[in-house]
Coordinates of C-alpha atoms and ligand atoms in Angstrom, one line a residue:
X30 CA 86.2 1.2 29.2
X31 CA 82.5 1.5 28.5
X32 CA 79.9 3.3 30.9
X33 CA 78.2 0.4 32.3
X34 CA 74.0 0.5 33.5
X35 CA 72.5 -2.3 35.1
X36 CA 69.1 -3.9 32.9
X37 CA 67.3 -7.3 34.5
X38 CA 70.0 -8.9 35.8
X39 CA 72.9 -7.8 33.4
X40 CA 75.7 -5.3 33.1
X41 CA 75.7 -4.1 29.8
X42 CA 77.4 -1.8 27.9
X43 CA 74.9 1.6 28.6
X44 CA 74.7 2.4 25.0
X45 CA 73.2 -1.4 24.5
X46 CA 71.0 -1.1 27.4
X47 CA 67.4 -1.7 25.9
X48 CA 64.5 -2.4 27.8
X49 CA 61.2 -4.5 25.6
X50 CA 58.7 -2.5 23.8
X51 CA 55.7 -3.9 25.3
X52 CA 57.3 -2.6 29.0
X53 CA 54.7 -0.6 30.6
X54 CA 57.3 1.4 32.1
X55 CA 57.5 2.4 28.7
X56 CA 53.6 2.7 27.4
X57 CA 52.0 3.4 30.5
X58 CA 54.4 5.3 32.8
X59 CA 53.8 2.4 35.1
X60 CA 56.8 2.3 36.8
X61 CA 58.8 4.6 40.0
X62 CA 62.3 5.4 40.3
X63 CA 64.5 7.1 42.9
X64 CA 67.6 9.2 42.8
X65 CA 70.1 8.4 45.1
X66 CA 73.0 11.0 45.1
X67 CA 77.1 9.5 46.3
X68 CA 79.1 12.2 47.5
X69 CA 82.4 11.7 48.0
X70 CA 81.5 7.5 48.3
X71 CA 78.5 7.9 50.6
X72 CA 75.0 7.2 50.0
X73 CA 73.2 10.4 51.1
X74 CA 70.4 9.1 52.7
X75 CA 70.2 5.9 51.0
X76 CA 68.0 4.3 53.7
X77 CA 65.2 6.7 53.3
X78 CA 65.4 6.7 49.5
X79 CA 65.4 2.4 49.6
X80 CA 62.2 3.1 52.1
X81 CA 60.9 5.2 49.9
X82 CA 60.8 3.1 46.9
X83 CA 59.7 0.0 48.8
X84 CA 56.3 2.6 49.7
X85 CA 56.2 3.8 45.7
X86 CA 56.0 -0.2 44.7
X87 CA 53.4 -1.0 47.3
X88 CA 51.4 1.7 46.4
X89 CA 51.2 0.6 43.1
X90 CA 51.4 -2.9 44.1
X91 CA 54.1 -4.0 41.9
X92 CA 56.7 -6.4 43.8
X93 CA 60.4 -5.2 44.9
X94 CA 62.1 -6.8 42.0
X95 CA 65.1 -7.8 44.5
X96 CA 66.2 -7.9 47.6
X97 CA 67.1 -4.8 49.6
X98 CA 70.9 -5.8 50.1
X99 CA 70.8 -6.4 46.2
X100 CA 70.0 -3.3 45.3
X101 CA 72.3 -2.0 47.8
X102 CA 75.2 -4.2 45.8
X103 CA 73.7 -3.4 43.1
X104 CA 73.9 0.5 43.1
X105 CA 78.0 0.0 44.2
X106 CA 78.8 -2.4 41.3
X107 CA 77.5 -0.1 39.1
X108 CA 79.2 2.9 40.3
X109 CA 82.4 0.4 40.8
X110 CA 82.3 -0.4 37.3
X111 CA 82.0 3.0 36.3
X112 CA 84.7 3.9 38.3
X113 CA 82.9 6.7 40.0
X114 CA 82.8 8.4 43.4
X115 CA 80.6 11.0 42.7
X116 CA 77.2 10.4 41.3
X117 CA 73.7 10.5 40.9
X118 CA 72.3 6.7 40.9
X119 CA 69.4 6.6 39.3
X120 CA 67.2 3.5 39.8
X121 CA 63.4 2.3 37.9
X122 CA 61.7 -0.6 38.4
X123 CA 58.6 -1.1 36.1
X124 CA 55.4 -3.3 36.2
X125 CA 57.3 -5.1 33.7
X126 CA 56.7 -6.4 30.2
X127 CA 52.8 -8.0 29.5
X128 CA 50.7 -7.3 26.2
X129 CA 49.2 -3.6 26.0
X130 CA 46.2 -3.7 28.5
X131 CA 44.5 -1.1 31.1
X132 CA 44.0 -3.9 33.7
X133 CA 47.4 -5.0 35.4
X134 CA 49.4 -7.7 34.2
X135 CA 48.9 -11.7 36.5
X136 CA 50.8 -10.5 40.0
X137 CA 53.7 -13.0 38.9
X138 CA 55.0 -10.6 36.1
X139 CA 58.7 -10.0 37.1
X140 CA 59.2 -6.1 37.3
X141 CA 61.9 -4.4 35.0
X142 CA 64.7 -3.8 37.0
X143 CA 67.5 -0.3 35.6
X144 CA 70.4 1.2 37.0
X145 CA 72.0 4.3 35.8
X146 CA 74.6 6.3 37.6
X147 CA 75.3 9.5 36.2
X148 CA 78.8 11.1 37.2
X149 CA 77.6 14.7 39.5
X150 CA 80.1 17.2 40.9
X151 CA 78.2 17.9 44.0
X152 CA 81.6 20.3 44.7
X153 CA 81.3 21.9 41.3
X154 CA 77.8 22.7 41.5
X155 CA 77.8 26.1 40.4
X156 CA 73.8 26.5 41.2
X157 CA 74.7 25.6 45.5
X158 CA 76.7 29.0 45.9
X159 CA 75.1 31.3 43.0
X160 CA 71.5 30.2 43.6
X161 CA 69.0 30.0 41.4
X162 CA 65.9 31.9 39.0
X163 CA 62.3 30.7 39.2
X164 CA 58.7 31.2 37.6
X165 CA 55.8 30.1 39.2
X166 CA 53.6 28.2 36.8
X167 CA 50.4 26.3 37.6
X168 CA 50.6 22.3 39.0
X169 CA 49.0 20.5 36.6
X170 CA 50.1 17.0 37.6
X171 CA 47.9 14.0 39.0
X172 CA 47.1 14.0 43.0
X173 CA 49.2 10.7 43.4
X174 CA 52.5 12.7 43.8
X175 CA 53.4 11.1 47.1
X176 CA 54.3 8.3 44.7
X177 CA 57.6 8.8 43.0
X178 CA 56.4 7.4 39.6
X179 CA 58.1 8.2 36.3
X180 CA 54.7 10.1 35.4
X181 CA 57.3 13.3 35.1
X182 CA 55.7 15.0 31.1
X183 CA 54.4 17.7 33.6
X184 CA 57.5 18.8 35.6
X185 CA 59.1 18.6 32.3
X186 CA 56.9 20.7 30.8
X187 CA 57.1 23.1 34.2
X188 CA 61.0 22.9 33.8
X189 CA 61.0 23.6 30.1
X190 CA 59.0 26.9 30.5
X191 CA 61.3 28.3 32.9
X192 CA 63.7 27.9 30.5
X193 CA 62.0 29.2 27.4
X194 CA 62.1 32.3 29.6
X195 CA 65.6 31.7 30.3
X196 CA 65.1 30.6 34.1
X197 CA 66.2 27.8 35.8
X198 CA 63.2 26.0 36.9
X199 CA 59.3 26.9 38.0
X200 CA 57.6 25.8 41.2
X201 CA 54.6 24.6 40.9
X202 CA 51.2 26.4 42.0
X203 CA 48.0 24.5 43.0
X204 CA 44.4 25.8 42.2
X205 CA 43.9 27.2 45.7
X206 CA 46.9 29.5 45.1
X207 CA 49.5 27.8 47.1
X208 CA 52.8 26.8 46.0
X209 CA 53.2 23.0 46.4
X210 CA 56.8 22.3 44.8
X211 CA 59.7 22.8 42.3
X212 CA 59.6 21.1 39.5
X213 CA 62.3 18.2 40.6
X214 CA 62.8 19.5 44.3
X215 CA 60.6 20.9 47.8
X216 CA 60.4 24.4 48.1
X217 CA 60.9 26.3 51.0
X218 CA 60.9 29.6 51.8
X219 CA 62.4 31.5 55.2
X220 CA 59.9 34.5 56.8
X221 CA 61.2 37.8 57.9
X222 CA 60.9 36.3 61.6
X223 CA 63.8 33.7 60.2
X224 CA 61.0 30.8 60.0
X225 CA 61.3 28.3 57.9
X226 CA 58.4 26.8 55.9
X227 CA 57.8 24.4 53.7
X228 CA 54.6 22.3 52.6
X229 CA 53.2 19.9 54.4
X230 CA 53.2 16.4 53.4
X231 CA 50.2 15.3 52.0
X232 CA 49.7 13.6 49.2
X233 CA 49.9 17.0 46.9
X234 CA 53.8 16.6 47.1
X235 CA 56.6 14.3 47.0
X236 CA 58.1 13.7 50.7
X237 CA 61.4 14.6 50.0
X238 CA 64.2 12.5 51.6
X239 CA 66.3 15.2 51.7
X240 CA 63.3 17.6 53.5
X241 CA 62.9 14.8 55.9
X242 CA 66.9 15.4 56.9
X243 CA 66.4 19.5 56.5
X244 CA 63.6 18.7 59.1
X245 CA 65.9 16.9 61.4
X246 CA 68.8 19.3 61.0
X247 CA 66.0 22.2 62.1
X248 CA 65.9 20.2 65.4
X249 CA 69.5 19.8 65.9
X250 CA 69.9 23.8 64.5
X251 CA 67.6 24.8 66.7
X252 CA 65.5 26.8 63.8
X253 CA 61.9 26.8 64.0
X254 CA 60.1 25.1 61.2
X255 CA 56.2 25.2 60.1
X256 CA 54.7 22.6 57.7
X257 CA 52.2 24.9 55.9
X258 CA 51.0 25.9 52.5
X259 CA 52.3 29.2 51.9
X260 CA 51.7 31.4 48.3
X261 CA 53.9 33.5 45.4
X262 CA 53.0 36.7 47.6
X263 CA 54.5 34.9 51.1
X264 CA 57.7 33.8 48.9
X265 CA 58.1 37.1 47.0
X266 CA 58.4 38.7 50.6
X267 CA 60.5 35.8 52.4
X268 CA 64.6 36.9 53.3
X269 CA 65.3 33.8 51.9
X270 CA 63.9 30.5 49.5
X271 CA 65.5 27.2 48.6
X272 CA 64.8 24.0 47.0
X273 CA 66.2 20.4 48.3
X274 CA 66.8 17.4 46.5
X275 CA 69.0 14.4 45.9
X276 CA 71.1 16.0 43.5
X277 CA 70.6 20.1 43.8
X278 CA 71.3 18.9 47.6
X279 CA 70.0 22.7 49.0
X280 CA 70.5 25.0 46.2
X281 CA 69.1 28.7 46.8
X282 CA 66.2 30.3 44.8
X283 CA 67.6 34.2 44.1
X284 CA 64.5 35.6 42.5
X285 CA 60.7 33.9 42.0
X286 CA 58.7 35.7 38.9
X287 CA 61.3 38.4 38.6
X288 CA 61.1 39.5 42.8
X289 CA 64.3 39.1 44.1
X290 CA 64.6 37.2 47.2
X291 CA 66.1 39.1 50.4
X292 CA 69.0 40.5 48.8
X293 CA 69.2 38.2 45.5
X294 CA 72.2 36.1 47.2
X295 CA 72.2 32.9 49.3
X296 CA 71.2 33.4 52.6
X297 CA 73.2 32.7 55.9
X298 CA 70.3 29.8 56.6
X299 CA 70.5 28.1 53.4
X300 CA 74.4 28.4 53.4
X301 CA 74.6 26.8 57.0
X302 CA 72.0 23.9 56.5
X303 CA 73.6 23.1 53.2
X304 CA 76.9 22.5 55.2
X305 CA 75.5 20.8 57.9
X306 CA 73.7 18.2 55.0
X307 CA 76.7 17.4 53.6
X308 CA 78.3 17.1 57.7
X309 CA 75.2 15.0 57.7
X310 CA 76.1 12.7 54.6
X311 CA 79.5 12.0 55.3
X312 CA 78.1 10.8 58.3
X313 CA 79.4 13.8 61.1
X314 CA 76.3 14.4 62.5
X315 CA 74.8 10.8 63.7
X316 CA 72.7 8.2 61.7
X317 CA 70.8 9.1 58.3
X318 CA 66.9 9.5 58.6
X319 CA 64.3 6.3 57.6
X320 CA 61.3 7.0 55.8
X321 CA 59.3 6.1 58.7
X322 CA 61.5 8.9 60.9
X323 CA 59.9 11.9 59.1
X324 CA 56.2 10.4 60.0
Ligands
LIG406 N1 59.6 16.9 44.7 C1 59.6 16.4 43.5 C2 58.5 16.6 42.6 C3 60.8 15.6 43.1 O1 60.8 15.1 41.8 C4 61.8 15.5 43.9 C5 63.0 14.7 43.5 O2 63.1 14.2 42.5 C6 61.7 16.0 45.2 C7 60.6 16.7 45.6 C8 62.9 15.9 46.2 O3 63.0 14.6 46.7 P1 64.4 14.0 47.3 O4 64.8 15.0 48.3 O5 64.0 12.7 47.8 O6 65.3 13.9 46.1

């Protein structure tokens, strides 16, 4: 049985899946996506991810090319199809296809419409337990990067570096000194008085759906958490640093430009939100956060 993606309208056979030339998903980066992760058959945080596209597209304004419940068939068939239960569902909707031109294509252009599902072991995810190595490198992206666009050549670049220096990922430094995020992920860091901090949202980072739950699993934890730029020097001295997203879920950070982190291992905080987020997702510990929730 082939893998199977979803293209405008048609499940085709992912190695035929083609998208036009003249898409300016494709010459112009004009296009968002989301990652949607399915653990164990539930959409983590699926509402906030579908709220969070619907914002990207009206940013840029480029229409919702269907129906919410559509999309929310649509990311099921896929996985259906593919026979998964475990998986990270990618999704991109473009401006669409229109001759090569600066100014935006007539508003009745129908956006491109993909769906990719990627099988993930969320329980084999070595990365969650063993933590992770990071570099901090300087943020050299656009100041748009509240909207989830596929502009990514920088983060790729960020993520490549680390590895050239056989790390696992960088996070990403402003001008002003201040760490704003990983290269895929938030960054958080925990202070000697057991604080948690993170960045605040602005539009300097992506608002994370999965910070938006860590922030709701503070309240119910009872951990006190302050939305605040913090630098290398705070992070090199914090007990403990993690990263959320979609797919690395809460994944420790072990050592940042070669300092390790409280005692190089994942930390009693990470270890016990990281549980209670995947309580959370399989739906033990109430409703899943909205976009509008985190406001
Ligand atoms: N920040 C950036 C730059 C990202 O690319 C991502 C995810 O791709 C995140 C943060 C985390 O967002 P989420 O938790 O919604 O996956």
């Amino acid at each position: 049985m082939p893998r199977i993606s979803y293209v405008n309208g048609h499940y085709v056979p992912h190695n035929h899946a083609t998208i036009q030339i003249e898409d300016r998903g494709f010459l112009m980066a004009d296009a968002v996506y989301e990652v949607i992760g399915c653990i164990h058959g539930h959409m983590a945080d699926e509402t906030g991810h579908l709220d969070r596209l619907e914002r990207s597209l009206s940013e840029l304004q480029i229409a919702m090319p269907v129906e919410r419940e559509t999309l929310r068939f649509l990311m099921r068939e896929v996985m259906r199809r593919n026979r998964q239960k475990n998986a990270a569902i990618y999704i991109q909707v473009t401006r669409g296809v229109a001759k090569r031109d600066f100014k935006f294509p007539s508003p009745d252009t129908p956006p491109t419409l993909v769906l990719i599902s990627y099988d993930f072991d969320f329980d084999g995810n070595a990365a969650v337990k063993n933590g992770m190595k990071v570099k901090t490198v300087p943020d050299i992206r656009w100041q748009r990067r509240d909207i989830k666009t596929v502009l990514l050549l920088p983060q790729s670049m960020a993520k490549q570096s680390a590895v050239n220096d056989g790390l696992d990922d960088s996070w990403m430094v402003d001008p002003e000194g201040f760490i704003t995020e990983c290269s895929a992920s938030n960054a958080w860091i925990v202070t000697k008085d057991k604080k948690l901090v993170t960045r605040g949202v602005t539009s300097e980072i992506l608002r994370g759906i999965t910070r938006t739950a860590i922030e709701k699993l503070c309240k119910e934890m009872n951990l006190v958490l302050e939305e605040r730029s913090f630098t290398p020097q705070e992070a090199y001295d914090a007990v403990e640093a993690f990263t959320s997203s979609a797919t690395a879920l809460i994944t420790p950070v072990i050592e940042i430009d070669g300092h390790k982190i409280g005692d190089g291992k994942r930390g009693d905080i990470c270890k016990n939100l990281y549980e209670e987020y995947r309580a959370y997702v399989e739906g033990l510990r109430g409703k899943q956060v909205s976009w509008e929730a985190g406001l």
